mmCIF file of C-alpha atoms in Angstrom:
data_model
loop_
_atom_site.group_PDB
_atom_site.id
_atom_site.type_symbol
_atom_site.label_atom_id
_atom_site.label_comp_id
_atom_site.label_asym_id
_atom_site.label_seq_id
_atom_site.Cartn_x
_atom_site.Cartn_y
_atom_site.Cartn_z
ATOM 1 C CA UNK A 224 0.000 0.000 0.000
ATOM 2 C CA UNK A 225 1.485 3.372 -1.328
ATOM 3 C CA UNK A 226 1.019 6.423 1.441
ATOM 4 C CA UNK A 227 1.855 10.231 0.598
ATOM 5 C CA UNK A 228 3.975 10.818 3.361
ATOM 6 C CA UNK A 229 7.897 9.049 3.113
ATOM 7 C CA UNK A 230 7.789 5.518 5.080
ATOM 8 C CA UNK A 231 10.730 4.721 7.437
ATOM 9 C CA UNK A 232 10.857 0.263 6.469
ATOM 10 C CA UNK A 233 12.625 -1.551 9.057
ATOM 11 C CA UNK A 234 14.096 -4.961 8.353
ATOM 12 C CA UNK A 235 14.389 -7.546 10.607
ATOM 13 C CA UNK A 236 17.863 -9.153 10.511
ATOM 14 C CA UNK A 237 18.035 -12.921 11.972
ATOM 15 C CA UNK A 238 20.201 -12.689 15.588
ATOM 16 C CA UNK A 239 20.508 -8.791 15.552
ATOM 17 C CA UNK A 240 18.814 -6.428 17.090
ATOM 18 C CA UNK A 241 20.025 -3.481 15.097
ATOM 19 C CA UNK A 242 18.464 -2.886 11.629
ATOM 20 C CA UNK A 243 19.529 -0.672 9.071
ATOM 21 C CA UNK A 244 17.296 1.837 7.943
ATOM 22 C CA UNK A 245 16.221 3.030 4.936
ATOM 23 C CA UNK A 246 14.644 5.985 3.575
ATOM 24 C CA UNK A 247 12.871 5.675 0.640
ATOM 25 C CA UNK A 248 10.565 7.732 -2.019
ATOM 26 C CA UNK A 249 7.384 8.835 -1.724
ATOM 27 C CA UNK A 250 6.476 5.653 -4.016
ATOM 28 C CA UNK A 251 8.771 3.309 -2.392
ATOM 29 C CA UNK A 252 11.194 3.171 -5.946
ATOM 30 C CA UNK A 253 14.343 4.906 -6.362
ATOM 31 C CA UNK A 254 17.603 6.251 -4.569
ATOM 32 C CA UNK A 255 17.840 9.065 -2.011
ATOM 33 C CA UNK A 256 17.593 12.488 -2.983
ATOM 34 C CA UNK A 257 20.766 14.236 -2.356
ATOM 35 C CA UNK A 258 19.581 17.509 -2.347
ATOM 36 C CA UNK A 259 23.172 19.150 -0.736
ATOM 37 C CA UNK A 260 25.110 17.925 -3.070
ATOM 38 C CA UNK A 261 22.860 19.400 -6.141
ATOM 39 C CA UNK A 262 22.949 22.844 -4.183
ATOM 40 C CA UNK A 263 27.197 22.446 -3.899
ATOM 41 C CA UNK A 264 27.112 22.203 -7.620
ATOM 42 C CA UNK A 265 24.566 24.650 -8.313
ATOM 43 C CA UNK A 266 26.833 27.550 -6.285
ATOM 44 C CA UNK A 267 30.352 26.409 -8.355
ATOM 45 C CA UNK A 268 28.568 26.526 -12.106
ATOM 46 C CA UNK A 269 27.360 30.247 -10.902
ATOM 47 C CA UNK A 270 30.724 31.303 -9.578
ATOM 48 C CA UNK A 271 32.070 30.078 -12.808
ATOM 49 C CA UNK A 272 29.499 31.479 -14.737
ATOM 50 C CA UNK A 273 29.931 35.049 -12.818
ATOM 51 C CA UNK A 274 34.156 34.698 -12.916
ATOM 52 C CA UNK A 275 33.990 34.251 -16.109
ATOM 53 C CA UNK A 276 31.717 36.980 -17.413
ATOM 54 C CA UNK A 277 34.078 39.185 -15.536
ATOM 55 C CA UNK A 278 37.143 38.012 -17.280
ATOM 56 C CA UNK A 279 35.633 38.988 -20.358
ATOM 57 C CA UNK A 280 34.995 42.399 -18.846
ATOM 58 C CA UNK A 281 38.012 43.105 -18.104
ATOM 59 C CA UNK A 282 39.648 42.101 -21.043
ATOM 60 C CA UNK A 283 37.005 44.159 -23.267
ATOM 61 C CA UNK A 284 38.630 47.126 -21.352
ATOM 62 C CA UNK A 285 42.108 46.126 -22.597
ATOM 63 C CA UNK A 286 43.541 46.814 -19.216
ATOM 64 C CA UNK A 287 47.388 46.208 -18.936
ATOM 65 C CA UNK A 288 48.910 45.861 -15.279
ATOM 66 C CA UNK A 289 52.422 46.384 -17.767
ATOM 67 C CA UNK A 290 51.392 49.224 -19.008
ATOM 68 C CA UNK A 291 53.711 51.648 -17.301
ATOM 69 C CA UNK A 292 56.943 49.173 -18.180
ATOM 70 C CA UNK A 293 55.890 49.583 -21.199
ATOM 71 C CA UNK A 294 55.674 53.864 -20.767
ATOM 72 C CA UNK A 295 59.053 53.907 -19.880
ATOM 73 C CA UNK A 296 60.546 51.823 -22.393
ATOM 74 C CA UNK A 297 59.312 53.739 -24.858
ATOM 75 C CA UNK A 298 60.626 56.828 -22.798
ATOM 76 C CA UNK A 299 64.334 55.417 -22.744
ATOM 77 C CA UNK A 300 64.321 54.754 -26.416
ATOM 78 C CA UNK A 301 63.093 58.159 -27.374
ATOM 79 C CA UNK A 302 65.672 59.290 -24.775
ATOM 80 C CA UNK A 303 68.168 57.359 -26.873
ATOM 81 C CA UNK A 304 67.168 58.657 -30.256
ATOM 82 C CA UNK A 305 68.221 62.251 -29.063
ATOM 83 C CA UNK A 306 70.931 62.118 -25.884
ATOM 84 C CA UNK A 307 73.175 60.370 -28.796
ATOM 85 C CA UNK A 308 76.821 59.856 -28.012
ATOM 86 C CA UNK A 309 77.960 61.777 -30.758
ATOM 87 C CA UNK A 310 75.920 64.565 -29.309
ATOM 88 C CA UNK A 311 77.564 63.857 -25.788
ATOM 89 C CA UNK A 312 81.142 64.346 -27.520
ATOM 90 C CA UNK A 313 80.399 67.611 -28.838
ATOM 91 C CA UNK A 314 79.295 68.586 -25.718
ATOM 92 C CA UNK A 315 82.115 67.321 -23.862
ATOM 93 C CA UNK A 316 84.862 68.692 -26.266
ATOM 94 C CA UNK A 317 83.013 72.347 -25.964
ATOM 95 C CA UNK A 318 83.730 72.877 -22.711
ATOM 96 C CA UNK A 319 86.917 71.070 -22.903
ATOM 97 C CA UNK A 320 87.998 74.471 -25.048
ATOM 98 C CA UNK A 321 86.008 76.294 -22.489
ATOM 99 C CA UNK A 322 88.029 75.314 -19.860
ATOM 100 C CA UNK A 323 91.490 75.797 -21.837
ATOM 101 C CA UNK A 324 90.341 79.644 -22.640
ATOM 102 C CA UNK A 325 88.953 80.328 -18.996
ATOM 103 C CA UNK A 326 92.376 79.174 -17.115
ATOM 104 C CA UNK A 327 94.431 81.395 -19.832
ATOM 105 C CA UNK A 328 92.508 84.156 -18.804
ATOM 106 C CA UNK A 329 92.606 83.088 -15.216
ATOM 107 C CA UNK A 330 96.692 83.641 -16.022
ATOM 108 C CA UNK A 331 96.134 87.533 -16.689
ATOM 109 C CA UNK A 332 93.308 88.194 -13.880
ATOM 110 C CA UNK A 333 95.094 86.234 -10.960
ATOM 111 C CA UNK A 334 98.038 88.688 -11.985
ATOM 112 C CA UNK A 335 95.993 91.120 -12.318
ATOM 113 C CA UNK A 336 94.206 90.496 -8.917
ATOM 114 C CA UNK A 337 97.095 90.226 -7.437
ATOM 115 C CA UNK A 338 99.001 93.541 -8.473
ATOM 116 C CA UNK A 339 95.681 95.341 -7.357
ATOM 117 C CA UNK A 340 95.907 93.624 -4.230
ATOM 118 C CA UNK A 341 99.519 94.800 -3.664
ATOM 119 C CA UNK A 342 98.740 98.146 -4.281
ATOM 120 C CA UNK A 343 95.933 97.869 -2.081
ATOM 121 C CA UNK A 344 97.663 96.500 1.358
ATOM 122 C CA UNK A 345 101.275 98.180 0.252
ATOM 123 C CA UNK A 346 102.640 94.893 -0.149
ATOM 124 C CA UNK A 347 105.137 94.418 -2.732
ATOM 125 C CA UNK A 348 105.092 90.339 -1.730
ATOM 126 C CA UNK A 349 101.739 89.994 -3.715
ATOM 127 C CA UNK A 350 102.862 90.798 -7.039
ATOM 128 C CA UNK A 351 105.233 87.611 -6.471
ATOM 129 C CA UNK A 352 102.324 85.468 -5.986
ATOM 130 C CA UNK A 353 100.216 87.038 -8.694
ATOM 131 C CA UNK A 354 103.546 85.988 -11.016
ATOM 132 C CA UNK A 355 103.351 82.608 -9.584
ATOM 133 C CA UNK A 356 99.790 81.893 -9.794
ATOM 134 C CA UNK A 357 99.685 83.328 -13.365
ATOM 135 C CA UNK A 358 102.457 80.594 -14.142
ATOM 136 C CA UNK A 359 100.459 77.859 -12.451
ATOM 137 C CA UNK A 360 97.323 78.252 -14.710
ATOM 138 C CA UNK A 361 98.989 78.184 -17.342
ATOM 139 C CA UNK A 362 101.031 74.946 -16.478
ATOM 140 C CA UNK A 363 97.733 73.723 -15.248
ATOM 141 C CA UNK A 364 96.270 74.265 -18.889
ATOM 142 C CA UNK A 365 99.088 71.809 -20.206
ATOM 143 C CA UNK A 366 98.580 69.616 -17.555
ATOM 144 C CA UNK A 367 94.774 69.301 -17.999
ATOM 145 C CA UNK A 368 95.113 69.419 -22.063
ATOM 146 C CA UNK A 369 97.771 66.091 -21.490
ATOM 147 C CA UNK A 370 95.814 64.045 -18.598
ATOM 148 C CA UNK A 371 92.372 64.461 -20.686
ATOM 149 C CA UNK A 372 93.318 62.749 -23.965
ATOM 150 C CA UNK A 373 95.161 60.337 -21.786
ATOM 151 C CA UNK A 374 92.215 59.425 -19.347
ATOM 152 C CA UNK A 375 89.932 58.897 -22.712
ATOM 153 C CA UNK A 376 92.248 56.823 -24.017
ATOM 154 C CA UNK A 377 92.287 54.456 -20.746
ATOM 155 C CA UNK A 378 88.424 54.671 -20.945
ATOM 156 C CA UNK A 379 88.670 53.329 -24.708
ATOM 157 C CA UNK A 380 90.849 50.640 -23.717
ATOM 158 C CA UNK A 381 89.777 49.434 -21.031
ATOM 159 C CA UNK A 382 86.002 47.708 -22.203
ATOM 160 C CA UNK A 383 83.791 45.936 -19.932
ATOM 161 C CA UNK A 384 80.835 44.142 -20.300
ATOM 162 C CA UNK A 385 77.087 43.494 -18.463
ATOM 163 C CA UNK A 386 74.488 40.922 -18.513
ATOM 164 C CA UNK A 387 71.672 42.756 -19.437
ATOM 165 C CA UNK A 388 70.884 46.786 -19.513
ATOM 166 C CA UNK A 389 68.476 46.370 -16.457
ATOM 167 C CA UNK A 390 71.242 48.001 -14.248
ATOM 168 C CA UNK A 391 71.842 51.179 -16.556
ATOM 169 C CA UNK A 392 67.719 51.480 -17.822
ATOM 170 C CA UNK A 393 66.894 51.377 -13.914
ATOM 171 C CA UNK A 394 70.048 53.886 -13.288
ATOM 172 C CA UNK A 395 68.927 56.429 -16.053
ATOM 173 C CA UNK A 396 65.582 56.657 -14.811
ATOM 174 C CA UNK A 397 66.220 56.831 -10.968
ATOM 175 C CA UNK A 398 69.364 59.533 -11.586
ATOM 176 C CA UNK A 399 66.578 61.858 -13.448
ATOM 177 C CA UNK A 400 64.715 61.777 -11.026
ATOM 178 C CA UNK A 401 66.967 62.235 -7.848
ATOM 179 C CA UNK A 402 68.704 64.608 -9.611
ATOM 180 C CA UNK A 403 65.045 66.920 -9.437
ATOM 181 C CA UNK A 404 64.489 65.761 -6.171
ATOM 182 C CA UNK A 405 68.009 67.023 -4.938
ATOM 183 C CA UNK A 406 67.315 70.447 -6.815
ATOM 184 C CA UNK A 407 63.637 70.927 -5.128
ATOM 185 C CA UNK A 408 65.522 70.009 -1.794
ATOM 186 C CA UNK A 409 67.923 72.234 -2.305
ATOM 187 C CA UNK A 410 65.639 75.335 -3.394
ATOM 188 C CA UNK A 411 64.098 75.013 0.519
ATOM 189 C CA UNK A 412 67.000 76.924 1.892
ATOM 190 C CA UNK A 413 67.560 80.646 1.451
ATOM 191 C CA UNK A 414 71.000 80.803 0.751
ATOM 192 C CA UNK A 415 72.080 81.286 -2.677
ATOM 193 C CA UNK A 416 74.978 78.549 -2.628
ATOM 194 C CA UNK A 417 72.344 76.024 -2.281
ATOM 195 C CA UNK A 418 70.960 77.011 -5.355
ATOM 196 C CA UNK A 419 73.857 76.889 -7.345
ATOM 197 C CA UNK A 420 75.027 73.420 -5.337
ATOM 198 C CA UNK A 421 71.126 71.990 -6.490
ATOM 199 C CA UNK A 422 71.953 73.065 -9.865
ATOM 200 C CA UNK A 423 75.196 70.707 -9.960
ATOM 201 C CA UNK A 424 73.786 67.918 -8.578
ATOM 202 C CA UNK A 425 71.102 68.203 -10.713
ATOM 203 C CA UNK A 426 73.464 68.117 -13.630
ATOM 204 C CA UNK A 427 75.829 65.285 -12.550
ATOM 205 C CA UNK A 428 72.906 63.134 -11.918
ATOM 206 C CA UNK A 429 71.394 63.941 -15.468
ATOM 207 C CA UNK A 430 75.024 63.360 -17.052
ATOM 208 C CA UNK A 431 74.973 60.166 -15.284
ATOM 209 C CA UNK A 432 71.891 59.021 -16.732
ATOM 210 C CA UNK A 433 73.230 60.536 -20.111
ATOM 211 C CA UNK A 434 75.875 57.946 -19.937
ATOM 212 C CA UNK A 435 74.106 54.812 -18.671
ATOM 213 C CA UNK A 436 71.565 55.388 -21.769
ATOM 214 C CA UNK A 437 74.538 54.909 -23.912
ATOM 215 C CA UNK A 438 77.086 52.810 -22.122
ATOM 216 C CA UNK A 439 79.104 52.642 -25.546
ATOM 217 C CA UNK A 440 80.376 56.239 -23.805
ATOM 218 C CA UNK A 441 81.743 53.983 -20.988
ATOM 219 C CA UNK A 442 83.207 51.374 -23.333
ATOM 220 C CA UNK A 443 80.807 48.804 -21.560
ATOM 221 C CA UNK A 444 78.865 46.467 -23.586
ATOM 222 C CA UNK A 445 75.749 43.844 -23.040
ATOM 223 C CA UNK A 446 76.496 40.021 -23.177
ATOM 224 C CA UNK A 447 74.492 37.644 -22.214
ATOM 225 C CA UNK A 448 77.102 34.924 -21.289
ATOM 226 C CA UNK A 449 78.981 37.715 -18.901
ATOM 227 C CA UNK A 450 78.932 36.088 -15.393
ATOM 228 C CA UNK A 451 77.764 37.582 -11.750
ATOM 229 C CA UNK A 452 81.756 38.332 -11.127
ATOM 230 C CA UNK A 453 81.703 40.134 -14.254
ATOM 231 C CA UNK A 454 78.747 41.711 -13.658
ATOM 232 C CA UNK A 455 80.043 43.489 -10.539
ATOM 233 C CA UNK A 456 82.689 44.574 -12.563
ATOM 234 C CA UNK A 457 80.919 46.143 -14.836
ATOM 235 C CA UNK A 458 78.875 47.745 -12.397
ATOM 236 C CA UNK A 459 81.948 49.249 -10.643
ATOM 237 C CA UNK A 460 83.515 50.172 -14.337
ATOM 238 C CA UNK A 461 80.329 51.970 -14.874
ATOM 239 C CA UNK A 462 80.790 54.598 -11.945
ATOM 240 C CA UNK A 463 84.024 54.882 -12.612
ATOM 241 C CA UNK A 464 84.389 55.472 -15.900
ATOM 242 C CA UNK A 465 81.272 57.801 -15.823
ATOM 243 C CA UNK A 466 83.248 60.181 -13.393
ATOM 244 C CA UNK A 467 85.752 60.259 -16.245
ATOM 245 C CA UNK A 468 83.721 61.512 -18.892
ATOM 246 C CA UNK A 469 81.693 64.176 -16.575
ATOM 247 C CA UNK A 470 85.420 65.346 -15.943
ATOM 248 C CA UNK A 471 85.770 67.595 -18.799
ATOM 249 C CA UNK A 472 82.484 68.856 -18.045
ATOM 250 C CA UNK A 473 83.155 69.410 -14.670
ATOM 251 C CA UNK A 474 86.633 71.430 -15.845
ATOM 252 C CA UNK A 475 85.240 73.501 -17.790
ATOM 253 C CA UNK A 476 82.151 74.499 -15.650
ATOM 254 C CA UNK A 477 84.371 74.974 -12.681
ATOM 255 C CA UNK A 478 86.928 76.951 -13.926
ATOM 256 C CA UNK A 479 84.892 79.272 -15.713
ATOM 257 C CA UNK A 480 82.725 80.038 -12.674
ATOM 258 C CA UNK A 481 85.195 80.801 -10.340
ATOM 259 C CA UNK A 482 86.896 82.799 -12.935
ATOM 260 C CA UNK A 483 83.452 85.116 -12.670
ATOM 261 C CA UNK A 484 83.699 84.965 -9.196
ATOM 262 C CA UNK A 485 87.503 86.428 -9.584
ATOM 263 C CA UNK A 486 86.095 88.817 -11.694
ATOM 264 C CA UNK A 487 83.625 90.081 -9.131
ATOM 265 C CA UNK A 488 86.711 90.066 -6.403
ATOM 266 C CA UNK A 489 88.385 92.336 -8.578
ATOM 267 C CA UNK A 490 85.603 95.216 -8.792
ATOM 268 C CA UNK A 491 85.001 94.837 -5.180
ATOM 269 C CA UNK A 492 88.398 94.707 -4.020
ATOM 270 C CA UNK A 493 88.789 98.068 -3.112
ATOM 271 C CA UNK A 494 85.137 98.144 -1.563
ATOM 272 C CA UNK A 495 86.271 97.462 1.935
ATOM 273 C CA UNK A 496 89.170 96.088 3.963
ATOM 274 C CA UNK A 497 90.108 92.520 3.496
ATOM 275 C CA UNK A 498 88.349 91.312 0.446
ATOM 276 C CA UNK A 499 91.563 90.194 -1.180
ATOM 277 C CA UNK A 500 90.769 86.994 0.494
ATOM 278 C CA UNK A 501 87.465 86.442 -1.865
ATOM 279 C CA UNK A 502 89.408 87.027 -4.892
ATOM 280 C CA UNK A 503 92.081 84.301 -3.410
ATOM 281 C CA UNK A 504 89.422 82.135 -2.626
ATOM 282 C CA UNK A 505 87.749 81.973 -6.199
ATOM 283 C CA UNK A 506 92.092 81.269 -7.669
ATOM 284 C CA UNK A 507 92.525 78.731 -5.342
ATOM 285 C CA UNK A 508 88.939 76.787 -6.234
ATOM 286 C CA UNK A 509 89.581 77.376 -9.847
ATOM 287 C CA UNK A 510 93.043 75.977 -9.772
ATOM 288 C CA UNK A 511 91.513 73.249 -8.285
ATOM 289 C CA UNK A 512 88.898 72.091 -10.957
ATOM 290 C CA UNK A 513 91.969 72.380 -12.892
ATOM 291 C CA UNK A 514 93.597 69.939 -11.398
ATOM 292 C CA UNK A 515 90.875 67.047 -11.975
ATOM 293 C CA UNK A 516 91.897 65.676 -15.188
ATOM 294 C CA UNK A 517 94.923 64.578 -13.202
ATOM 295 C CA UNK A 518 93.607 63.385 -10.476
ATOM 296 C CA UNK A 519 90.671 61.402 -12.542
ATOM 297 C CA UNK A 520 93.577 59.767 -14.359
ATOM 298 C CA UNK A 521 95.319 58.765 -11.491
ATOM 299 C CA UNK A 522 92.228 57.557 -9.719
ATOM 300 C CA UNK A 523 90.940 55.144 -12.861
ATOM 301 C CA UNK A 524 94.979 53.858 -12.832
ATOM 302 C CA UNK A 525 94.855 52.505 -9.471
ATOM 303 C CA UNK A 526 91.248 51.758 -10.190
ATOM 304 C CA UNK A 527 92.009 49.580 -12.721
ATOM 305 C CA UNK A 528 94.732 47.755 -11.241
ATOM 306 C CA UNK A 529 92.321 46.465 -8.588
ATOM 307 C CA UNK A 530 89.936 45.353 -11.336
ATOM 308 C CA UNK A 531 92.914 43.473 -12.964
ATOM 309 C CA UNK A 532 93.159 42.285 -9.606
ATOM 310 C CA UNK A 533 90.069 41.165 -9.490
ATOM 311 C CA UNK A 534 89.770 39.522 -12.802
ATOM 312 C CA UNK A 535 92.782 37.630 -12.163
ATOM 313 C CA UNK A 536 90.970 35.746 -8.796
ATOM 314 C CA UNK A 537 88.066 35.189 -10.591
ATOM 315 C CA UNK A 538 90.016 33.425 -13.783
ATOM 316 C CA UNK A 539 91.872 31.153 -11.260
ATOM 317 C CA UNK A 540 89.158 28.524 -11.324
ATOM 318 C CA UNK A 541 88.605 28.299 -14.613
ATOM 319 C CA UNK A 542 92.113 27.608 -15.213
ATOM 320 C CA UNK A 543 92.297 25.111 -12.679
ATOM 321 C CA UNK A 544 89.622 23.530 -14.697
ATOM 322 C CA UNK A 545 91.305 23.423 -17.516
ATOM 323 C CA UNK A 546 94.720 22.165 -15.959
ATOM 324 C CA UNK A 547 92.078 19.528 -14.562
ATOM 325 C CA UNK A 548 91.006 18.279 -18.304
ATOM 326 C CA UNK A 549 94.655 18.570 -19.475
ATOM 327 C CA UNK A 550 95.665 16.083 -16.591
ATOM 328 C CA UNK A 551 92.937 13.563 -17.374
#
């Protein structure tokens, strides 16, 4: 007899006492309804359903998480295309000739200075020292002119290589922008030296992403069998040889400004007691930029002969390795 309501059957089960029990259909036929499990399923085909039509949202918008990657690569290229090295020489060799006119004029004004001064403080001593610091520049001229084409000609032969240009892309971009950030910071204090000291960083930092856009300028190239030791190298070799190429830059920048700073000393020199000494102080500082092509060239020597250093422990293994091979 069929009822309408679900009947609960209990066997009987010969010597035991506890019967299974079975639920059964409202007709008595079939298997249990699993009604949990058909919800389970139900809730996974919508998420699916609902994952998926977003997926195809999103890529109708033609969103790229890349998309600034790919921003500044096409920034460095165009960077490239114009910041050429042959641009970079030109610039370079104009201030070179900068620099070699500014210190023979800094012969004539430092004598110049110097006589005033004498006259001045009635002190016959000073034309000596104008005499001798007129000299100076100009053996500083020869020495700068010499110790210039020889540093470039260390940079040419002295090549180096990296793995990959993540190193210099990542330098260029982060020197532009802490050389902006060192200008801004700069531009919070009153004092007009800051200014000018912004200004330099500013430009070093830019020349130093100059060069790591075209490492060619470096003599560093990009191969993709170089090694980690080689790699730090090359890293080193990039800093290094960088500083030797913003040298003539540097030269001819200094020089010239402290020879306008001379200039000033000498109009104000007889505008009150003791200014002599701002005058001396703008000879001295320009005799010193002068002096950097020297001591760049001496600096990348005994750089390099740590690198060869250097190069030499890291090529011991290899030749063991081959003594190794010969021997078996």
């Amino acid at each position: 007899m069929n009822t309408e309501n679900t009947e609960t059957e209990r066997g009987i089960n010969s010597g035991n006492d506890n019967t299974p029990i079975t639920q059964t259909t409202r007709d008595g036929n079939g298997p249990p309804e699993e009604t949990s499990t058909t919800n389970s399923r139900d809730d996974i085909n919508s998420f699916i359903t609902v994952f998926g039509k977003i997926r195809k949202t999103v890529r109708g918008l033609s969103f790229d998480p890349l998309f600034a990657v790919r921003l500044f690569e096409k920034f460095l290229a165009r960077s490239r295309s114009i910041l050429t090295p042959a641009l970079f020489e030109s610039i370079s060799d104009w201030f070179i000739i900068m620099g070699h006119a500014t210190l023979v004029t800094m012969s004539g004004l430092s004598l110049l200075f110097w006589v005033m001064a004498a006259i001045k403080q009635s002190r016959g001593v000073y034309i000596l020292y104008g005499a001798g610091y007129a000299i100076l520049f100009l053996v500083l001229q020869f020495s700068a002119w010499k110790f210039m084409k020889a540093g470039k000609t260390l940079v040419q032969n002295s090549p180096s290589r990296l793995a990959s240009d993540a190193f210099l892309d990542c330098l260029a971009l982060l020197s532009g922008i802490a050389g902006i950030l060192l200008f801004v910071n700069f531009l919070t204090y009153s004092e007009w030296s800051y200014f000018w000291t912004g200004i330099a960083a500013w430009v070093i930092c830019d020349l130093i992403a100059y060069i790591a856009l075209n490492p060619s300028l470096a003599n560093i190239s990009l191969a993709k069998e170089a090694g980690a030791g080689e790699e730090a190298i090359g890293i080193i070799s990039f800093f290094v040889k960088a500083f030797m190429r913003i040298v003539p830059i540097a030269f001819g920048t200094g020089v010239s400004l402290f020879m306008v700073a001379l200039l000033m000393g000498i109009f104000t020199l007889f505008g009150r007691a003791g200014n002599e000494f701002d005058g001396k102080s703008a000879i001295d500082r320009a005799a010193l930029y002068a002096c950097l092509p020297f001591a760049s060239y001496i600096i990348f020597a005994l750089y390099h002969l740590i690198i060869d250093i250097l190069r030499a422990i890291l090529i011991i293994p290899v030749k063991l390795d081959q003594l190794n091979d010969r021997k078996g």
